[in-house]
Amino acid sequence: MAQRRVTVESKVGLHARPAAMFVEAASKAEGQVTVAKGEGTPVSAKSILAVMGLDVRNGDEIVIDVEGEGPEADALLDRLAEIANAD
């Protein structure tokens, strides 16, 4: 399993549009993708309700886990981190 810790730089956090983009990107993965706020309980990154329920705001740290390893997992982690940091 590949993991990345990201400090969210988006001004709105992972709400509404950024959350929808995050879920859309995660849903393209074949395996399990989870996200947690800090050391909290991980939720499915493929569920808009679960991601928005985390109430991730600017400056919060998230932990993203992607099932599998290698270039595909790294590319997905890169994309999810990019979304979390976009304005």
GROMACS .gro file of N, CA, C and O in nm:
model
  348
    1MET      N    1   0.085  -0.118   0.000
    1MET     CA    2   0.000   0.000   0.000
    1MET      C    3   0.089   0.124   0.000
    1MET      O    4   0.184   0.133   0.076
    2ALA      N    5   0.057   0.219  -0.088
    2ALA     CA    6   0.130   0.345  -0.096
    2ALA      C    7   0.057   0.449  -0.012
    2ALA      O    8  -0.066   0.452  -0.007
    3GLN      N    9   0.134   0.535   0.054
    3GLN     CA   10   0.075   0.635   0.143
    3GLN      C   11   0.141   0.770   0.122
    3GLN      O   12   0.260   0.778   0.093
    4ARG      N   13   0.061   0.874   0.141
    4ARG     CA   14   0.115   1.010   0.134
    4ARG      C   15   0.045   1.097   0.237
    4ARG      O   16  -0.077   1.090   0.252
    5ARG      N   17   0.124   1.178   0.308
    5ARG     CA   18   0.069   1.278   0.401
    5ARG      C   19   0.075   1.413   0.331
    5ARG      O   20   0.179   1.448   0.274
    6VAL      N   21  -0.037   1.484   0.334
    6VAL     CA   22  -0.046   1.611   0.262
    6VAL      C   23  -0.108   1.716   0.354
    6VAL      O   24  -0.210   1.689   0.419
    7THR      N   25  -0.047   1.834   0.360
    7THR     CA   26  -0.109   1.946   0.428
    7THR      C   27  -0.191   2.021   0.324
    7THR      O   28  -0.138   2.064   0.222
    8VAL      N   29  -0.320   2.032   0.348
    8VAL     CA   30  -0.413   2.090   0.251
    8VAL      C   31  -0.389   2.241   0.242
    8VAL      O   32  -0.400   2.312   0.342
    9GLU      N   33  -0.358   2.286   0.122
    9GLU     CA   34  -0.332   2.428   0.099
    9GLU      C   35  -0.447   2.499   0.030
    9GLU      O   36  -0.449   2.621   0.019
   10SER      N   37  -0.545   2.423  -0.018
   10SER     CA   38  -0.662   2.483  -0.082
   10SER      C   39  -0.734   2.573   0.017
   10SER      O   40  -0.755   2.534   0.132
   11LYS      N   41  -0.771   2.693  -0.025
   11LYS     CA   42  -0.837   2.788   0.064
   11LYS      C   43  -0.968   2.735   0.119
   11LYS      O   44  -1.007   2.769   0.230
   12VAL      N   45  -1.037   2.652   0.041
   12VAL     CA   46  -1.167   2.599   0.084
   12VAL      C   47  -1.157   2.458   0.140
   12VAL      O   48  -1.258   2.397   0.175
   13GLY      N   49  -1.037   2.403   0.150
   13GLY     CA   50  -1.021   2.267   0.198
   13GLY      C   51  -1.075   2.167   0.097
   13GLY      O   52  -1.071   2.191  -0.023
   14LEU      N   53  -1.127   2.055   0.145
   14LEU     CA   54  -1.186   1.955   0.056
   14LEU      C   55  -1.338   1.962   0.067
   14LEU      O   56  -1.404   1.874   0.121
   15HIS      N   57  -1.394   2.071   0.018
   15HIS     CA   58  -1.538   2.092   0.021
   15HIS      C   59  -1.589   2.111  -0.121
   15HIS      O   60  -1.519   2.161  -0.207
   16ALA      N   61  -1.711   2.070  -0.144
   16ALA     CA   62  -1.783   2.088  -0.271
   16ALA      C   63  -1.700   2.049  -0.393
   16ALA      O   64  -1.675   1.931  -0.413
   17ARG      N   65  -1.659   2.147  -0.473
   17ARG     CA   66  -1.591   2.117  -0.599
   17ARG      C   67  -1.460   2.040  -0.579
   17ARG      O   68  -1.438   1.938  -0.646
   18PRO      N   69  -1.370   2.084  -0.488
   18PRO     CA   70  -1.247   2.006  -0.469
   18PRO      C   71  -1.275   1.862  -0.423
   18PRO      O   72  -1.208   1.769  -0.466
   19ALA      N   73  -1.375   1.845  -0.337
   19ALA     CA   74  -1.409   1.709  -0.290
   19ALA      C   75  -1.459   1.624  -0.406
   19ALA      O   76  -1.423   1.507  -0.418
   20ALA      N   77  -1.540   1.683  -0.494
   20ALA     CA   78  -1.591   1.610  -0.610
   20ALA      C   79  -1.477   1.569  -0.703
   20ALA      O   80  -1.475   1.455  -0.753
   21MET      N   81  -1.381   1.658  -0.724
   21MET     CA   82  -1.265   1.626  -0.808
   21MET      C   83  -1.180   1.516  -0.744
   21MET      O   84  -1.129   1.427  -0.811
   22PHE      N   85  -1.164   1.524  -0.611
   22PHE     CA   86  -1.086   1.425  -0.536
   22PHE      C   87  -1.149   1.287  -0.551
   22PHE      O   88  -1.081   1.189  -0.582
   23VAL      N   89  -1.281   1.280  -0.531
   23VAL     CA   90  -1.354   1.153  -0.542
   23VAL      C   91  -1.349   1.099  -0.685
   23VAL      O   92  -1.330   0.979  -0.706
   24GLU      N   93  -1.365   1.187  -0.782
   24GLU     CA   94  -1.359   1.144  -0.922
   24GLU      C   95  -1.224   1.081  -0.956
   24GLU      O   96  -1.217   0.975  -1.019
   25ALA      N   97  -1.117   1.144  -0.910
   25ALA     CA   98  -0.982   1.090  -0.935
   25ALA      C   99  -0.963   0.958  -0.863
   25ALA      O  100  -0.910   0.861  -0.919
   26ALA      N  101  -1.005   0.950  -0.736
   26ALA     CA  102  -0.989   0.827  -0.658
   26ALA      C  103  -1.070   0.713  -0.717
   26ALA      O  104  -1.027   0.597  -0.715
   27SER      N  105  -1.186   0.744  -0.773
   27SER     CA  106  -1.275   0.641  -0.827
   27SER      C  107  -1.218   0.572  -0.951
   27SER      O  108  -1.263   0.464  -0.987
   28LYS      N  109  -1.121   0.632  -1.014
   28LYS     CA  110  -1.058   0.572  -1.132
   28LYS      C  111  -0.965   0.457  -1.095
   28LYS      O  112  -0.929   0.377  -1.180
   29ALA      N  113  -0.927   0.449  -0.968
   29ALA     CA  114  -0.838   0.343  -0.923
   29ALA      C  115  -0.917   0.212  -0.908
   29ALA      O  116  -1.033   0.214  -0.865
   30GLU      N  117  -0.855   0.103  -0.942
   30GLU     CA  118  -0.921  -0.027  -0.929
   30GLU      C  119  -0.930  -0.072  -0.784
   30GLU      O  120  -1.028  -0.131  -0.742
   31GLY      N  121  -0.826  -0.046  -0.708
   31GLY     CA  122  -0.821  -0.091  -0.569
   31GLY      C  123  -0.878   0.012  -0.473
   31GLY      O  124  -0.933   0.115  -0.512
   32GLN      N  125  -0.862  -0.018  -0.346
   32GLN     CA  126  -0.913   0.066  -0.240
   32GLN      C  127  -0.829   0.193  -0.227
   32GLN      O  128  -0.706   0.189  -0.234
   33VAL      N  129  -0.895   0.306  -0.206
   33VAL     CA  130  -0.829   0.433  -0.180
   33VAL      C  131  -0.898   0.493  -0.059
   33VAL      O  132  -1.021   0.505  -0.056
   34THR      N  133  -0.820   0.528   0.043
   34THR     CA  134  -0.878   0.589   0.163
   34THR      C  135  -0.810   0.721   0.193
   34THR      O  136  -0.698   0.747   0.149
   35VAL      N  137  -0.881   0.803   0.271
   35VAL     CA  138  -0.827   0.930   0.316
   35VAL      C  139  -0.869   0.948   0.462
   35VAL      O  140  -0.979   0.911   0.501
   36ALA      N  141  -0.779   1.003   0.541
   36ALA     CA  142  -0.808   1.031   0.681
   36ALA      C  143  -0.763   1.173   0.712
   36ALA      O  144  -0.667   1.223   0.653
   37LYS      N  145  -0.832   1.236   0.804
   37LYS     CA  146  -0.791   1.368   0.852
   37LYS      C  147  -0.699   1.346   0.970
   37LYS      O  148  -0.740   1.290   1.073
   38GLY      N  149  -0.572   1.384   0.953
   38GLY     CA  150  -0.474   1.363   1.058
   38GLY      C  151  -0.462   1.216   1.093
   38GLY      O  152  -0.448   1.132   1.005
   39GLU      N  153  -0.473   1.185   1.220
   39GLU     CA  154  -0.464   1.047   1.267
   39GLU      C  155  -0.602   0.984   1.284
   39GLU      O  156  -0.616   0.880   1.348
   40GLY      N  157  -0.703   1.046   1.224
   40GLY     CA  158  -0.841   0.997   1.236
   40GLY      C  159  -0.864   0.869   1.159
   40GLY      O  160  -0.775   0.814   1.093
   41THR      N  161  -0.986   0.822   1.165
   41THR     CA  162  -1.027   0.699   1.098
   41THR      C  163  -1.034   0.721   0.947
   41THR      O  164  -1.098   0.816   0.903
   42PRO      N  165  -0.971   0.634   0.869
   42PRO     CA  166  -0.978   0.647   0.723
   42PRO      C  167  -1.118   0.618   0.671
   42PRO      O  168  -1.190   0.534   0.725
   43VAL      N  169  -1.154   0.691   0.564
   43VAL     CA  170  -1.281   0.669   0.495
   43VAL      C  171  -1.251   0.646   0.347
   43VAL      O  172  -1.142   0.678   0.299
   44SER      N  173  -1.347   0.594   0.276
   44SER     CA  174  -1.331   0.571   0.133
   44SER      C  175  -1.317   0.704   0.060
   44SER      O  176  -1.402   0.792   0.074
   45ALA      N  177  -1.210   0.717  -0.017
   45ALA     CA  178  -1.189   0.838  -0.097
   45ALA      C  179  -1.276   0.837  -0.222
   45ALA      O  180  -1.276   0.931  -0.299
   46LYS      N  181  -1.353   0.728  -0.240
   46LYS     CA  182  -1.442   0.716  -0.355
   46LYS      C  183  -1.585   0.759  -0.321
   46LYS      O  184  -1.674   0.750  -0.405
   47SER      N  185  -1.607   0.804  -0.199
   47SER     CA  186  -1.740   0.845  -0.152
   47SER      C  187  -1.741   0.995  -0.122
   47SER      O  188  -1.671   1.041  -0.032
   48ILE      N  189  -1.821   1.069  -0.197
   48ILE     CA  190  -1.830   1.214  -0.175
   48ILE      C  191  -1.879   1.247  -0.034
   48ILE      O  192  -1.828   1.339   0.030
   49LEU      N  193  -1.975   1.172   0.015
   49LEU     CA  194  -2.026   1.199   0.150
   49LEU      C  195  -1.921   1.173   0.256
   49LEU      O  196  -1.909   1.249   0.352
   50ALA      N  197  -1.843   1.066   0.238
   50ALA     CA  198  -1.738   1.035   0.335
   50ALA      C  199  -1.629   1.141   0.334
   50ALA      O  200  -1.584   1.186   0.440
   51VAL      N  201  -1.588   1.184   0.215
   51VAL     CA  202  -1.481   1.285   0.204
   51VAL      C  203  -1.529   1.418   0.262
   51VAL      O  204  -1.458   1.482   0.340
   52MET      N  205  -1.649   1.460   0.227
   52MET     CA  206  -1.700   1.587   0.281
   52MET      C  207  -1.725   1.578   0.431
   52MET      O  208  -1.710   1.676   0.503
   53GLY      N  209  -1.759   1.458   0.479
   53GLY     CA  210  -1.781   1.438   0.621
   53GLY      C  211  -1.656   1.454   0.706
   53GLY      O  212  -1.666   1.475   0.827
   54LEU      N  213  -1.540   1.446   0.644
   54LEU     CA  214  -1.415   1.467   0.718
   54LEU      C  215  -1.396   1.614   0.759
   54LEU      O  216  -1.320   1.643   0.849
   55ASP      N  217  -1.466   1.704   0.690
   55ASP     CA  218  -1.457   1.848   0.719
   55ASP      C  219  -1.311   1.896   0.714
   55ASP      O  220  -1.262   1.961   0.805
   56VAL      N  221  -1.245   1.862   0.604
   56VAL     CA  222  -1.104   1.901   0.586
   56VAL      C  223  -1.097   2.047   0.545
   56VAL      O  224  -1.160   2.089   0.448
   57ARG      N  225  -1.018   2.124   0.620
   57ARG     CA  226  -1.004   2.268   0.595
   57ARG      C  227  -0.859   2.303   0.563
   57ARG      O  228  -0.768   2.222   0.583
   58ASN      N  229  -0.840   2.423   0.516
   58ASN     CA  230  -0.707   2.473   0.486
   58ASN      C  231  -0.616   2.454   0.607
   58ASN      O  232  -0.651   2.488   0.719
   59GLY      N  233  -0.498   2.396   0.583
   59GLY     CA  234  -0.401   2.374   0.689
   59GLY      C  235  -0.410   2.238   0.757
   59GLY      O  236  -0.317   2.199   0.829
   60ASP      N  237  -0.519   2.166   0.735
   60ASP     CA  238  -0.532   2.032   0.792
   60ASP      C  239  -0.441   1.934   0.720
   60ASP      O  240  -0.416   1.948   0.600
   61GLU      N  241  -0.393   1.834   0.792
   61GLU     CA  242  -0.316   1.727   0.730
   61GLU      C  243  -0.409   1.610   0.699
   61GLU      O  244  -0.492   1.573   0.782
   62ILE      N  245  -0.394   1.556   0.578
   62ILE     CA  246  -0.468   1.435   0.542
   62ILE      C  247  -0.368   1.324   0.510
   62ILE      O  248  -0.254   1.352   0.472
   63VAL      N  249  -0.412   1.201   0.529
   63VAL     CA  250  -0.331   1.084   0.497
   63VAL      C  251  -0.406   1.005   0.391
   63VAL      O  252  -0.520   0.962   0.415
   64ILE      N  253  -0.344   0.990   0.275
   64ILE     CA  254  -0.406   0.920   0.163
   64ILE      C  255  -0.337   0.785   0.147
   64ILE      O  256  -0.213   0.779   0.141
   65ASP      N  257  -0.416   0.679   0.142
   65ASP     CA  258  -0.363   0.544   0.119
   65ASP      C  259  -0.421   0.489  -0.010
   65ASP      O  260  -0.543   0.498  -0.032
   66VAL      N  261  -0.335   0.432  -0.093
   66VAL     CA  262  -0.376   0.372  -0.219
   66VAL      C  263  -0.330   0.227  -0.220
   66VAL      O  264  -0.213   0.198  -0.194
   67GLU      N  265  -0.424   0.137  -0.247
   67GLU     CA  266  -0.390  -0.004  -0.256
   67GLU      C  267  -0.297  -0.026  -0.375
   67GLU      O  268  -0.324   0.024  -0.485
   68GLY      N  269  -0.190  -0.099  -0.352
   68GLY     CA  270  -0.094  -0.125  -0.458
   68GLY      C  271   0.028  -0.034  -0.445
   68GLY      O  272   0.033   0.053  -0.359
   69GLU      N  273   0.124  -0.059  -0.530
   69GLU     CA  274   0.248   0.019  -0.530
   69GLU      C  275   0.293   0.038  -0.673
   69GLU      O  276   0.238  -0.021  -0.765
   70GLY      N  277   0.394   0.120  -0.690
   70GLY     CA  278   0.449   0.140  -0.823
   70GLY      C  279   0.404   0.271  -0.885
   70GLY      O  280   0.342   0.356  -0.819
   71PRO      N  281   0.433   0.287  -1.013
   71PRO     CA  282   0.407   0.413  -1.082
   71PRO      C  283   0.259   0.455  -1.082
   71PRO      O  284   0.229   0.574  -1.070
   72GLU      N  285   0.168   0.360  -1.095
   72GLU     CA  286   0.026   0.396  -1.097
   72GLU      C  287  -0.020   0.450  -0.962
   72GLU      O  288  -0.094   0.549  -0.956
   73ALA      N  289   0.023   0.385  -0.855
   73ALA     CA  290  -0.014   0.432  -0.721
   73ALA      C  291   0.048   0.569  -0.694
   73ALA      O  292  -0.019   0.659  -0.641
   74ASP      N  293   0.174   0.587  -0.734
   74ASP     CA  294   0.240   0.716  -0.715
   74ASP      C  295   0.172   0.826  -0.795
   74ASP      O  296   0.157   0.938  -0.747
   75ALA      N  297   0.132   0.795  -0.917
   75ALA     CA  298   0.064   0.894  -1.002
   75ALA      C  299  -0.070   0.934  -0.940
   75ALA      O  300  -0.107   1.053  -0.942
   76LEU      N  301  -0.143   0.838  -0.885
   76LEU     CA  302  -0.270   0.870  -0.820
   76LEU      C  303  -0.246   0.955  -0.695
   76LEU      O  304  -0.317   1.054  -0.674
   77LEU      N  305  -0.147   0.920  -0.615
   77LEU     CA  306  -0.115   1.000  -0.498
   77LEU      C  307  -0.078   1.143  -0.539
   77LEU      O  308  -0.120   1.239  -0.474
   78ASP      N  309  -0.001   1.157  -0.645
   78ASP     CA  310   0.036   1.290  -0.695
   78ASP      C  311  -0.088   1.370  -0.733
   78ASP      O  312  -0.101   1.487  -0.699
   79ARG      N  313  -0.181   1.306  -0.805
   79ARG     CA  314  -0.302   1.374  -0.850
   79ARG      C  315  -0.390   1.414  -0.732
   79ARG      O  316  -0.443   1.526  -0.727
   80LEU      N  317  -0.408   1.325  -0.636
   80LEU     CA  318  -0.490   1.357  -0.519
   80LEU      C  319  -0.428   1.469  -0.436
   80LEU      O  320  -0.499   1.559  -0.387
   81ALA      N  321  -0.296   1.469  -0.420
   81ALA     CA  322  -0.227   1.576  -0.348
   81ALA      C  323  -0.242   1.708  -0.423
   81ALA      O  324  -0.263   1.814  -0.362
   82GLU      N  325  -0.235   1.704  -0.555
   82GLU     CA  326  -0.250   1.823  -0.637
   82GLU      C  327  -0.390   1.884  -0.617
   82GLU      O  328  -0.404   2.005  -0.602
   83ILE      N  329  -0.491   1.801  -0.615
   83ILE     CA  330  -0.629   1.849  -0.593
   83ILE      C  331  -0.643   1.912  -0.456
   83ILE      O  332  -0.704   2.018  -0.440
   84ALA      N  333  -0.584   1.849  -0.354
   84ALA     CA  334  -0.593   1.899  -0.217
   84ALA      C  335  -0.524   2.034  -0.201
   84ALA      O  336  -0.556   2.111  -0.109
   85ASN      N  337  -0.432   2.065  -0.292
   85ASN     CA  338  -0.356   2.189  -0.281
   85ASN      C  339  -0.393   2.293  -0.386
   85ASN      O  340  -0.332   2.399  -0.391
   86ALA      N  341  -0.492   2.264  -0.469
   86ALA     CA  342  -0.533   2.358  -0.573
   86ALA      C  343  -0.626   2.465  -0.515
   86ALA      O  344  -0.697   2.440  -0.419
   87ASP      N  345  -0.623   2.580  -0.575
   87ASP     CA  346  -0.714   2.689  -0.533
   87ASP      C  347  -0.835   2.696  -0.619
   87ASP      O  348  -0.845   2.666  -0.729
   0.00000   0.00000   0.00000
